[in-house]
């Protein structure tokens, strides 16, 4: 049995969806072109005009944008509405340089809440359910996005914010939390503290996690560790935050991207050409309903593929994409072998007794890159076991060091997995 926050929109026929996308695309492109010199200059650079959009395929005539555009036009250079129309902002730090800023109008906040509420209800959330929100409330979009959506879905919100895990467990027990939300690594942190404390979380049934690499084996670990059904939620600062790009449904057959609010393209990251459905490439997103800062062909840097555009078992018609396998700029190269951190995670989590805490340490020894994997595991798991498993997956054998549970450093917020060292 499937439930919907907005059944008409979520089950709209493909023809209707495409018609709506085209109408909204025209409006959004015009607003971007007329509202900000930053957008206009990009269009003019390739001789494109809003009138060039006659069919959905015409989107390809427009230039792509990237994080760099946000940074160059920091703070509000790409905003297309008057500052007096802005009601909220969020930003992500990125790793280098200027932060990426996303301003929201009242309409944008409603759009965010709508997308996020669809995710809650798709995961099984019902009016009055207790939801505990553990991403931080601040510049990071995670806490507030989950809050706005929970208001729209009429949930009972426990706005716990990040950290203080023993208190999180107490809140869950005292208020009967049914839905837990967080960044992926915080799900594993809760499991650890629960194990140390002993006891159970009887009311907890649903976990909604994202913001970080989320392999199937990690999903399985969190799901069995907490005894809950786990959902993979997706979104980013540039598209308007958590939940804007959707989540998987109870069928767990891919992430439903909200097609009435965003157009999805998958491009070859090297050539910029579209790849066929089923093939992996870089996700490129065009927003259709964002007012303050519409994104037109935003290169997300995230790698995924279209799994299906067909009707899903849950009744939704919206495109399904695969879980994010990595970022274009995440790829590591050791001894001529290219790999992504998510491949290491997937392999590690398949080893019985290995815990969800790990580090990928890239070491440069005499100018040559080598990799060492530090991982926490129960007694009995040896470095050899880890090396053997990684050899199977990666085709070469990184050094594997096993630590006792609790020995590796933990961070609040998104976990850093890759570290660089020079010897
Ligand atoms: O991480 C939004 C979010 C908050 C999503 C809470 C889910 C839960 P940013 O800080 O702008 O926003 O980071 C966006 O995080 O481009 C991906 O690389 C990564 N990411 C987000 N969700 C997932 C996911 C938030 N479900 C960047 N799986 C994105 C894998 C994810 N990576």
Coordinates of C-alpha atoms and ligand atoms in Angstrom, one line a residue:
X1 CA 0.0 0.0 0.0
X2 CA 1.5 3.2 -1.1
X3 CA 0.7 6.6 0.4
X4 CA 1.2 10.0 -1.3
X5 CA 1.6 13.6 -0.1
X6 CA 0.5 14.8 -3.4
X7 CA -1.0 11.9 -5.4
X8 CA -2.0 14.0 -8.4
X9 CA 1.5 15.2 -8.9
X10 CA 3.4 12.0 -8.0
X11 CA 1.3 9.8 -10.3
X12 CA 0.9 12.2 -13.2
X13 CA 1.0 10.6 -16.7
X14 CA 4.3 11.0 -18.6
X15 CA 2.6 13.2 -21.2
X16 CA 1.2 15.5 -18.6
X17 CA 4.5 15.6 -16.8
X18 CA 6.4 16.5 -20.0
X19 CA 3.8 19.2 -20.8
X20 CA 4.2 20.7 -17.4
X21 CA 8.0 20.5 -17.6
X22 CA 8.1 22.4 -20.9
X23 CA 5.8 25.2 -19.6
X24 CA 7.7 25.6 -16.4
X25 CA 11.1 25.4 -18.2
X26 CA 10.2 28.3 -20.4
X27 CA 9.2 30.4 -17.4
X28 CA 12.2 29.5 -15.4
X29 CA 14.7 30.1 -18.3
X30 CA 13.1 33.5 -19.0
X31 CA 13.2 34.5 -15.3
X32 CA 16.9 33.5 -15.1
X33 CA 17.8 35.4 -18.3
X34 CA 15.9 38.6 -17.4
X35 CA 16.7 38.5 -13.7
X36 CA 20.4 38.4 -13.5
X37 CA 23.4 39.5 -15.6
X38 CA 25.3 36.4 -14.4
X39 CA 22.7 34.1 -16.1
X40 CA 22.4 36.4 -19.1
X41 CA 26.1 36.5 -19.8
X42 CA 26.3 32.7 -19.8
X43 CA 23.4 32.5 -22.3
X44 CA 24.9 35.2 -24.5
X45 CA 28.2 33.5 -24.4
X46 CA 26.7 30.7 -26.6
X47 CA 24.2 32.9 -28.4
X48 CA 21.2 31.3 -26.6
X49 CA 17.9 33.1 -25.9
X50 CA 14.9 32.0 -23.8
X51 CA 12.8 31.9 -27.0
X52 CA 15.0 29.1 -28.3
X53 CA 13.2 26.7 -25.9
X54 CA 10.4 25.3 -28.0
X55 CA 10.7 21.6 -27.0
X56 CA 12.2 19.9 -24.0
X57 CA 15.2 18.8 -26.1
X58 CA 16.0 22.5 -26.7
X59 CA 17.4 22.5 -23.2
X60 CA 20.6 21.2 -24.7
X61 CA 21.1 24.5 -26.5
X62 CA 21.7 26.1 -23.1
X63 CA 25.1 26.2 -21.4
X64 CA 25.8 24.2 -18.3
X65 CA 26.6 25.8 -15.0
X66 CA 28.7 24.5 -12.1
X67 CA 29.6 25.2 -8.5
X68 CA 32.2 27.7 -9.8
X69 CA 29.3 30.0 -11.0
X70 CA 28.0 30.1 -7.5
X71 CA 31.4 31.0 -6.1
X72 CA 32.2 33.7 -8.6
X73 CA 28.9 35.4 -8.0
X74 CA 29.0 35.0 -4.2
X75 CA 26.9 36.0 -2.3
X76 CA 23.7 36.9 -4.3
X77 CA 24.9 37.6 -7.9
X78 CA 22.8 34.8 -9.4
X79 CA 19.7 35.7 -7.5
X80 CA 16.9 36.8 -9.8
X81 CA 14.5 38.4 -7.3
X82 CA 14.7 41.6 -5.2
X83 CA 16.5 41.0 -1.9
X84 CA 13.3 42.1 -0.1
X85 CA 11.7 38.9 -1.5
X86 CA 14.3 36.6 0.2
X87 CA 13.1 34.9 3.4
X88 CA 15.9 32.4 4.2
X89 CA 19.3 31.3 3.0
X90 CA 21.5 28.3 3.3
X91 CA 25.1 27.6 2.3
X92 CA 27.5 24.8 1.9
X93 CA 31.1 25.4 2.7
X94 CA 32.5 23.3 -0.1
X95 CA 36.1 22.3 0.3
X96 CA 37.9 25.3 -1.1
X97 CA 37.2 29.0 -1.8
X98 CA 33.9 30.8 -1.5
X99 CA 30.8 29.0 -0.2
X100 CA 27.8 28.1 -2.3
X101 CA 24.7 30.2 -1.3
X102 CA 21.1 29.4 -1.9
X103 CA 18.5 32.1 -1.2
X104 CA 14.8 31.2 -0.8
X105 CA 11.6 33.2 -1.5
X106 CA 8.4 32.3 0.4
X107 CA 7.5 30.3 -2.7
X108 CA 10.8 28.5 -2.6
X109 CA 10.3 27.5 1.0
X110 CA 6.9 26.1 0.1
X111 CA 8.4 24.2 -2.9
X112 CA 11.1 22.8 -0.6
X113 CA 8.5 21.8 2.0
X114 CA 6.4 20.1 -0.7
X115 CA 9.3 18.0 -2.0
X116 CA 10.5 17.0 1.4
X117 CA 7.0 16.2 2.7
X118 CA 6.6 13.9 -0.3
X119 CA 9.7 12.1 0.9
X120 CA 8.4 11.6 4.4
X121 CA 5.1 10.3 3.2
X122 CA 6.7 8.1 0.6
X123 CA 8.8 6.5 3.4
X124 CA 5.7 5.8 5.4
X125 CA 5.3 9.0 7.5
X126 CA 1.8 9.7 8.6
X127 CA 0.2 12.8 10.2
X128 CA 1.2 13.0 13.9
X129 CA 4.2 10.6 13.6
X130 CA 7.1 11.7 15.7
X131 CA 10.1 12.6 13.6
X132 CA 13.5 13.3 15.1
X133 CA 15.7 15.6 13.0
X134 CA 19.4 15.1 13.7
X135 CA 21.2 17.1 11.0
X136 CA 22.3 20.5 12.3
X137 CA 20.0 23.5 12.2
X138 CA 22.0 26.3 10.7
X139 CA 23.7 27.1 7.4
X140 CA 23.6 23.4 6.4
X141 CA 20.3 22.8 4.7
X142 CA 19.7 19.4 6.3
X143 CA 18.1 20.4 9.6
X144 CA 15.8 23.2 8.3
X145 CA 14.8 21.3 5.1
X146 CA 13.7 18.3 7.1
X147 CA 11.9 20.7 9.4
X148 CA 10.0 22.6 6.7
X149 CA 8.9 19.3 5.1
X150 CA 7.8 17.8 8.4
X151 CA 5.6 20.8 9.0
X152 CA 4.0 20.3 5.6
X153 CA 3.5 16.6 6.3
X154 CA 2.0 17.4 9.7
X155 CA 4.5 15.4 11.7
X156 CA 5.3 15.9 15.4
X157 CA 8.8 17.4 15.2
X158 CA 11.6 16.7 17.7
X159 CA 14.2 19.2 16.4
X160 CA 17.2 17.5 18.2
X161 CA 19.9 18.9 15.9
X162 CA 23.3 17.3 15.7
X163 CA 25.3 15.5 18.4
X164 CA 24.8 14.4 22.0
X165 CA 23.9 10.9 21.0
X166 CA 22.8 9.6 24.5
X167 CA 20.3 12.5 24.6
X168 CA 19.1 11.5 21.1
X169 CA 18.4 8.0 22.4
X170 CA 16.5 9.4 25.5
X171 CA 14.4 11.7 23.2
X172 CA 13.6 8.8 21.0
X173 CA 12.4 6.7 24.0
X174 CA 10.6 9.5 25.8
X175 CA 8.7 10.8 22.8
X176 CA 8.2 7.6 20.9
X177 CA 10.2 8.6 17.7
X178 CA 9.0 6.6 14.7
X179 CA 11.1 8.4 12.0
X180 CA 14.8 9.2 12.5
X181 CA 16.5 11.5 10.0
X182 CA 20.2 12.2 9.6
X183 CA 23.4 12.2 7.6
X184 CA 24.4 8.6 6.9
X185 CA 27.3 8.5 9.3
X186 CA 25.1 9.7 12.1
X187 CA 22.9 6.6 11.7
X188 CA 26.0 4.5 12.4
X189 CA 26.9 6.6 15.4
X190 CA 23.4 6.1 16.9
X191 CA 23.9 2.3 16.4
X192 CA 27.2 2.4 18.3
X193 CA 25.9 4.3 21.3
X194 CA 22.8 2.1 21.4
X195 CA 25.0 -1.0 21.5
X196 CA 27.1 0.5 24.3
X197 CA 24.1 1.5 26.4
X198 CA 22.1 -1.6 25.7
X199 CA 18.4 -1.5 25.4
X200 CA 16.1 -1.1 22.4
X201 CA 14.3 1.7 20.4
X202 CA 10.9 0.2 20.3
X203 CA 9.0 2.9 18.5
X204 CA 11.6 3.5 15.8
X205 CA 10.5 2.1 12.4
X206 CA 11.8 4.4 9.6
X207 CA 15.3 5.9 9.0
X208 CA 15.8 8.6 6.4
X209 CA 19.4 9.2 5.7
X210 CA 21.6 10.9 3.0
X211 CA 24.1 13.7 2.4
X212 CA 27.0 11.2 2.1
X213 CA 28.0 8.1 0.1
X214 CA 25.3 5.5 0.9
X215 CA 26.2 2.0 -0.4
X216 CA 23.7 -0.9 -0.3
X217 CA 25.9 -2.6 2.3
X218 CA 25.8 0.4 4.5
X219 CA 22.0 0.6 4.2
X220 CA 21.8 -3.0 5.2
X221 CA 24.1 -2.4 8.3
X222 CA 22.0 0.5 9.5
X223 CA 18.7 -1.3 8.7
X224 CA 19.6 -4.4 10.7
X225 CA 21.5 -2.5 13.4
X226 CA 18.5 -0.3 14.3
X227 CA 15.8 -2.7 13.1
X228 CA 14.3 -0.1 10.8
X229 CA 13.5 0.4 7.1
X230 CA 16.1 2.7 5.6
X231 CA 15.5 5.3 2.9
X232 CA 18.1 7.1 0.8
X233 CA 17.2 10.9 0.5
X234 CA 18.9 13.1 -2.0
X235 CA 19.3 16.8 -2.5
X236 CA 21.9 19.6 -2.4
X237 CA 22.3 23.3 -1.6
X238 CA 22.2 24.3 -5.3
X239 CA 18.9 22.6 -6.0
X240 CA 17.2 24.0 -2.9
X241 CA 18.4 21.4 -0.3
X242 CA 17.6 18.0 1.2
X243 CA 14.6 16.2 -0.4
X244 CA 14.4 18.4 -3.5
X245 CA 15.8 15.7 -5.7
X246 CA 13.8 12.9 -4.1
X247 CA 14.2 9.6 -2.3
X248 CA 13.6 5.9 -2.8
X249 CA 10.1 4.5 -2.2
X250 CA 9.1 1.3 -0.3
X251 CA 10.1 -0.7 -3.5
X252 CA 13.7 0.5 -3.1
X253 CA 14.2 0.4 -6.8
X254 CA 15.9 3.8 -7.2
X255 CA 15.5 7.4 -6.1
X256 CA 12.4 9.1 -7.5
X257 CA 13.5 12.5 -8.7
X258 CA 10.5 15.0 -8.5
X259 CA 10.1 15.4 -12.3
X260 CA 7.5 18.2 -12.0
X261 CA 10.1 20.4 -10.2
X262 CA 13.4 19.3 -11.9
X263 CA 14.6 18.0 -15.2
X264 CA 17.3 15.3 -15.0
X265 CA 20.0 14.8 -17.6
X266 CA 22.9 12.4 -17.3
X267 CA 26.0 13.5 -19.3
X268 CA 29.4 12.0 -20.0
X269 CA 31.5 14.1 -17.6
X270 CA 34.3 14.4 -20.2
X271 CA 32.4 15.2 -23.4
X272 CA 29.3 16.8 -21.9
X273 CA 27.2 14.6 -24.3
X274 CA 24.1 12.8 -23.0
X275 CA 24.6 9.1 -22.2
X276 CA 21.9 6.4 -22.7
X277 CA 19.5 5.4 -19.9
X278 CA 21.2 2.8 -17.7
X279 CA 24.7 4.2 -18.4
X280 CA 26.5 6.0 -15.6
X281 CA 27.4 9.7 -16.0
X282 CA 27.2 13.0 -14.3
X283 CA 23.8 14.2 -13.1
X284 CA 22.8 17.6 -14.5
X285 CA 19.8 19.3 -13.0
X286 CA 17.5 22.1 -14.2
X287 CA 15.1 23.5 -11.7
X288 CA 11.6 24.3 -12.9
X289 CA 10.0 26.0 -9.9
X290 CA 12.7 27.7 -8.0
X291 CA 12.2 31.5 -7.8
X292 CA 15.1 33.2 -6.1
X293 CA 17.9 31.2 -7.9
X294 CA 16.8 28.9 -10.7
X295 CA 19.5 26.5 -11.8
X296 CA 19.8 25.8 -15.5
X297 CA 21.7 22.7 -16.4
X298 CA 23.7 22.6 -13.1
X299 CA 26.5 20.0 -13.2
X300 CA 26.1 18.4 -9.8
X301 CA 29.4 16.5 -9.9
X302 CA 27.4 13.4 -8.7
X303 CA 27.7 10.1 -10.6
X304 CA 24.6 8.0 -11.2
X305 CA 22.4 6.6 -14.0
X306 CA 18.8 6.5 -15.0
X307 CA 17.3 3.2 -13.8
X308 CA 13.8 3.6 -15.1
X309 CA 11.3 6.0 -16.5
X310 CA 8.5 3.5 -16.3
X311 CA 5.6 3.3 -13.8
X312 CA 7.0 2.1 -10.4
X313 CA 5.5 -0.6 -8.2
X314 CA 4.6 2.2 -5.8
X315 CA 2.4 3.9 -8.3
X316 CA 4.7 6.9 -9.0
X317 CA 5.6 7.9 -12.5
X318 CA 8.7 10.0 -11.7
X319 CA 12.1 9.0 -13.0
X320 CA 14.2 6.7 -10.9
X321 CA 18.0 7.2 -10.7
X322 CA 20.5 4.9 -9.0
X323 CA 22.0 5.7 -5.6
X324 CA 24.9 8.2 -6.0
X325 CA 28.0 6.1 -6.5
X326 CA 30.5 9.0 -6.1
X327 CA 31.5 12.4 -7.3
X328 CA 33.3 13.2 -10.5
X329 CA 36.1 14.8 -8.4
X330 CA 36.1 11.9 -5.8
X331 CA 37.9 9.4 -8.0
X332 CA 41.1 8.1 -6.5
X333 CA 44.0 6.7 -8.5
X334 CA 46.5 4.2 -7.0
X335 CA 48.9 2.1 -9.0
X336 CA 47.1 3.0 -12.1
X337 CA 43.8 1.7 -10.8
X338 CA 40.9 4.2 -10.6
X339 CA 38.3 3.7 -7.9
X340 CA 35.7 5.5 -5.8
X341 CA 35.5 5.6 -2.0
X342 CA 32.0 4.1 -2.3
X343 CA 33.6 0.9 -3.7
X344 CA 35.8 0.6 -0.7
X345 CA 32.8 1.2 1.6
X346 CA 30.7 -1.5 -0.2
X347 CA 33.5 -4.0 0.1
X348 CA 34.3 -3.3 3.7
X349 CA 30.7 -3.5 4.9
X350 CA 30.4 -6.9 3.4
X351 CA 33.0 -8.3 5.7
X352 CA 31.3 -9.9 8.8
X353 CA 32.4 -8.1 12.0
X354 CA 33.5 -4.9 10.2
X355 CA 32.1 -1.7 11.8
X356 CA 30.8 1.3 9.8
X357 CA 33.7 3.5 10.8
X358 CA 36.6 3.6 8.2
X359 CA 39.2 5.9 6.7
X360 CA 40.9 5.8 3.3
X361 CA 44.4 7.2 3.8
X362 CA 46.2 8.2 0.6
X363 CA 49.9 8.2 1.3
X364 CA 52.5 9.6 -1.0
X365 CA 55.7 7.7 -0.4
X366 CA 58.7 8.9 -2.5
X367 CA 56.3 10.4 -5.0
X368 CA 54.2 7.3 -5.4
X369 CA 50.6 7.1 -4.2
X370 CA 49.7 4.3 -2.0
X371 CA 46.5 3.7 0.0
X372 CA 45.9 2.4 3.5
X373 CA 42.5 1.5 4.8
X374 CA 41.8 1.9 8.5
X375 CA 38.7 0.2 9.7
X376 CA 37.1 -0.6 13.0
X377 CA 36.1 -4.2 13.5
X378 CA 35.2 -6.8 16.1
X379 CA 37.9 -9.2 17.4
X380 CA 38.7 -11.9 14.9
X381 CA 38.8 -9.6 11.9
X382 CA 42.4 -9.2 10.7
X383 CA 44.2 -6.9 8.4
X384 CA 44.7 -9.9 6.1
X385 CA 40.9 -10.4 5.8
X386 CA 40.4 -6.8 4.9
X387 CA 43.3 -6.8 2.4
X388 CA 42.0 -9.9 0.7
X389 CA 38.4 -8.5 0.3
X390 CA 39.7 -5.2 -1.1
X391 CA 42.0 -7.1 -3.5
X392 CA 38.9 -8.9 -4.9
X393 CA 37.1 -5.6 -5.5
X394 CA 39.8 -3.2 -6.5
X395 CA 42.2 -5.5 -8.2
X396 CA 45.2 -4.5 -6.0
X397 CA 45.9 -4.9 -2.3
X398 CA 45.8 -1.8 -0.1
X399 CA 47.2 -2.2 3.4
X400 CA 44.4 -2.9 5.8
X401 CA 44.7 -1.8 9.5
X402 CA 42.1 -3.0 11.9
X403 CA 41.1 -0.9 14.9
X404 CA 39.0 -1.6 18.0
X405 CA 35.4 -0.1 17.9
X406 CA 35.6 3.5 19.1
X407 CA 39.3 4.0 18.2
X408 CA 38.9 6.0 15.0
X409 CA 38.1 9.7 15.2
X410 CA 34.5 10.7 14.6
X411 CA 33.2 14.0 13.2
X412 CA 30.0 15.8 13.6
X413 CA 28.1 16.4 10.4
X414 CA 29.3 14.7 7.2
X415 CA 32.1 12.2 7.8
X416 CA 35.5 12.8 6.2
X417 CA 36.5 9.4 4.7
X418 CA 39.5 10.3 2.6
X419 CA 42.7 11.6 4.2
X420 CA 46.0 12.6 2.4
X421 CA 49.4 12.1 4.0
X422 CA 52.9 12.8 2.6
X423 CA 55.7 10.7 4.0
Ligands
LIG1 O1 23.9 17.2 1.8 C1 21.6 17.8 1.5 C2 21.2 16.7 2.3 C3 21.1 16.8 3.7 C4 20.8 15.5 1.7 C5 20.6 15.8 4.5 C6 20.4 14.4 2.5 C7 20.3 14.5 3.8 P1 25.0 19.6 0.5 O2 25.7 19.9 1.8 O3 24.9 20.8 -0.5 O4 23.5 19.2 0.7 O5 25.7 18.4 -0.3 C8 25.2 17.9 -1.5 O6 26.0 15.7 -0.9 O7 26.0 16.7 -4.3 C9 26.1 14.7 -3.0 O8 27.5 14.6 -3.4 C10 26.0 14.4 -1.5 N1 24.7 13.7 -1.2 C11 23.6 14.3 -0.8 N2 22.7 13.3 -0.6 C12 23.3 12.1 -0.9 C13 22.9 10.7 -1.0 C14 23.1 18.0 1.4 N3 21.6 10.4 -0.6 C15 26.1 16.7 -1.9 N4 23.8 9.8 -1.4 C16 25.6 16.1 -3.1 C17 25.0 10.2 -1.7 C18 24.6 12.4 -1.3 N5 25.5 11.4 -1.7

